[in-house]
Every structure is written in C-alpha cells, then in structure tokens.
Short mmCIF file of C-alpha atoms in Angstrom, two decimals:
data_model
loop_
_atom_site.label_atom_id
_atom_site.label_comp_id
_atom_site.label_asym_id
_atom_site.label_seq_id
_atom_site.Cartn_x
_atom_site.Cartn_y
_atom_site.Cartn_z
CA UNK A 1 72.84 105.04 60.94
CA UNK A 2 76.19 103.51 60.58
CA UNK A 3 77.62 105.65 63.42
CA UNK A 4 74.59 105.31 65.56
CA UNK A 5 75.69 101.42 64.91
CA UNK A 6 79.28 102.15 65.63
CA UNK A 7 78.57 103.91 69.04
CA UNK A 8 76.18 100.71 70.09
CA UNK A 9 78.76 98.33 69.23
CA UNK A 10 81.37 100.47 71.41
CA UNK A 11 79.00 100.52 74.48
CA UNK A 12 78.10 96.96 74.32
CA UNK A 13 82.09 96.20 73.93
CA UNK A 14 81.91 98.51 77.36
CA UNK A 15 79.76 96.32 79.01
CA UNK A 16 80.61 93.00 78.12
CA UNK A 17 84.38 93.79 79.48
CA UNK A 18 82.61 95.32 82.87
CA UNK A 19 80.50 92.23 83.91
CA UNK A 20 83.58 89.59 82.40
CA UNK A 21 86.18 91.49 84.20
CA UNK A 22 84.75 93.81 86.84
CA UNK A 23 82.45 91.08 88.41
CA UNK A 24 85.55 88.65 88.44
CA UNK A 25 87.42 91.09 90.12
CA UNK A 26 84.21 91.55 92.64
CA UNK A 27 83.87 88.00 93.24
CA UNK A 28 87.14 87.58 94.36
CA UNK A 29 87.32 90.70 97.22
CA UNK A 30 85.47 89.96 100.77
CA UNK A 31 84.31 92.29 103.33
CA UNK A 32 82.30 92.84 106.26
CA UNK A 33 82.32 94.05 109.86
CA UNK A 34 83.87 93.96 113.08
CA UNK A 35 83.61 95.86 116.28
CA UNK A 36 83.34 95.65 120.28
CA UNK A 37 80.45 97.29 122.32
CA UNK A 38 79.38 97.62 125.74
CA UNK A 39 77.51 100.20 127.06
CA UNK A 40 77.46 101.19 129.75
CA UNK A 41 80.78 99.36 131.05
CA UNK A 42 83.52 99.61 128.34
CA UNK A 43 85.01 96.67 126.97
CA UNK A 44 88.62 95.22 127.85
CA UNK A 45 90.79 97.41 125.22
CA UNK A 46 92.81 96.07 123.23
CA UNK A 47 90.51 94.17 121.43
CA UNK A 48 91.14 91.81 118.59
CA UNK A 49 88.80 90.47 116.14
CA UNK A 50 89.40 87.10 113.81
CA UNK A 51 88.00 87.47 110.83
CA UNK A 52 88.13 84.21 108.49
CA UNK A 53 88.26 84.17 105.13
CA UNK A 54 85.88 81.64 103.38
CA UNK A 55 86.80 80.35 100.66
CA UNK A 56 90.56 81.09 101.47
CA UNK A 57 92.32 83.29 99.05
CA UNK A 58 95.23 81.47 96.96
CA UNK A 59 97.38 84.13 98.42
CA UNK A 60 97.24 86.62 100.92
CA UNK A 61 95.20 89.49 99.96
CA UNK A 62 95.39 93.35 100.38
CA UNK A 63 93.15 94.51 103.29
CA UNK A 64 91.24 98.08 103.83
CA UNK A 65 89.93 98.81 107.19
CA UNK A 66 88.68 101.53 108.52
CA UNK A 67 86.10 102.85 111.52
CA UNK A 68 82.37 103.20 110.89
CA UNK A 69 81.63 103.81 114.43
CA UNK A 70 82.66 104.52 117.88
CA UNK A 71 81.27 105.46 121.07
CA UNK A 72 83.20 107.56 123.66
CA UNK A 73 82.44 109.37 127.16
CA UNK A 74 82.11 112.94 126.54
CA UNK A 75 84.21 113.49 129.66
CA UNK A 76 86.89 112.07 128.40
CA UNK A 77 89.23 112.43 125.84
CA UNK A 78 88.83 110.43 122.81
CA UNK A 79 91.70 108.32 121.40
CA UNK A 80 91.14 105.31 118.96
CA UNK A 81 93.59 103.00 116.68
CA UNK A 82 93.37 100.40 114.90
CA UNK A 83 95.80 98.23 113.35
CA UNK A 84 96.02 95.46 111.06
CA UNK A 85 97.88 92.79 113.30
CA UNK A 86 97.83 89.95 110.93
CA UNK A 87 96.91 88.80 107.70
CA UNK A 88 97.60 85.54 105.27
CA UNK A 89 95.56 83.82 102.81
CA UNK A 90 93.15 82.20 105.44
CA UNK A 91 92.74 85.06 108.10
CA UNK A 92 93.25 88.56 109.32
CA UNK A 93 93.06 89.65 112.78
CA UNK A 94 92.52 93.08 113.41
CA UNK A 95 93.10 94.94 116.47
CA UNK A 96 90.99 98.28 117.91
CA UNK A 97 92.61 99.78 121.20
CA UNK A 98 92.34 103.12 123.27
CA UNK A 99 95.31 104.67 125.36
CA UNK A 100 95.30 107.60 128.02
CA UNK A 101 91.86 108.46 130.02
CA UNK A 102 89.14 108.05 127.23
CA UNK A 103 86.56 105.82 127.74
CA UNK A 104 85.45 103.91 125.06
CA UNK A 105 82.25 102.08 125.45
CA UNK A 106 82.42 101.25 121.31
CA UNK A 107 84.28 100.74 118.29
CA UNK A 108 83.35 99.26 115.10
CA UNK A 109 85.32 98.51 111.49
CA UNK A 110 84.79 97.65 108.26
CA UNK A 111 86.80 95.90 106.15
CA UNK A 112 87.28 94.76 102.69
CA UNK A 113 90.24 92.04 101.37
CA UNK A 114 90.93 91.62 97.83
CA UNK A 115 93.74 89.09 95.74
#
C-alpha cells in the first residue's frame, strides 16, 4: 500500500510540474499561418507576409517556419524558399519566393514563435 502511495504521489508531482510549467511555457509561444494563392494566374513572387505578434513578446522570440503546402505547374520545374526576413519582439515578416521557370500558383507556411 505504501508503495502504491509512493508511486501516486510521484505521478501527481508529474503532473502538477506539467500544467505549472509546460502550460506557461505554451502560453507564451504563438503560431499560425501564412501563404499566397492564386490559381489559375500565379501570384507576384517574392511574396512577403507580416505577421504581428499580439501581445508583443518582451523580447524577440525564436521562430520555426516551415511549408504545409504548395501548388506548382506540372510542366514546370518546381523551386520554393522561404526565408525568415525579419523578426523582433513585435513582428516577423516572412518571405516565400520561386526562381527559374516553375510556376507557382501556391505556397503556404506555418509558423510557431516562442520567448
């Protein structure tokens, strides 16, 4: 009994430290999604998105970023990039472009920014 007793306390320790600290750490990160589309005429690459932070972060954050989904000409050769142009505590602007012959009638992103 006094083990079975043991083990509970250890799990509830567990828990208690994952909602104080993990959903602090949660609370704190933002994310979302970004992307240009325009089918069937492409859309003026480069293309840069704003994305505002709200509430600002007291500093600037780190910043992931990566596609979730594109739409290209089969014809045509598919190149895509995109690049973190600029970030501080208030925004981030983030930047999807093509190069060469491929036609790119979409690109999408999603991103996450944490302290």
């Amino acid at each position: 009994m006094a083990k079975i007793q043991s083990m509970l306390k250890g799990v509830l320790h567990l828990a208690v430290m994952l909602v104080v600290f993990g959903s602090a750490a949660y609370a704190k990160c933002q994310s979302g999604s970004i992307g240009a589309y325009n089918y069937p005429q492409a859309p003026e690459y480069p293309v840069k998105e704003i994305i505002i932070f709200d509430p600002p972060f007291d500093e600037k954050p780190q910043m992931m970023y990566g596609l979730n989904f594109i739409d290209v000409n089969y014809a045509e050769n598919f190149r895509v990039n995109s690049s973190l142009v600029h970030i501080d505590k208030f925004q981030a602007i983030l930047q999807m472009s093509t190069w060469h012959d491929t036609k790119l009638y979409g690109v999408g992103l999603s991103w996450m920014a944490c302290p």
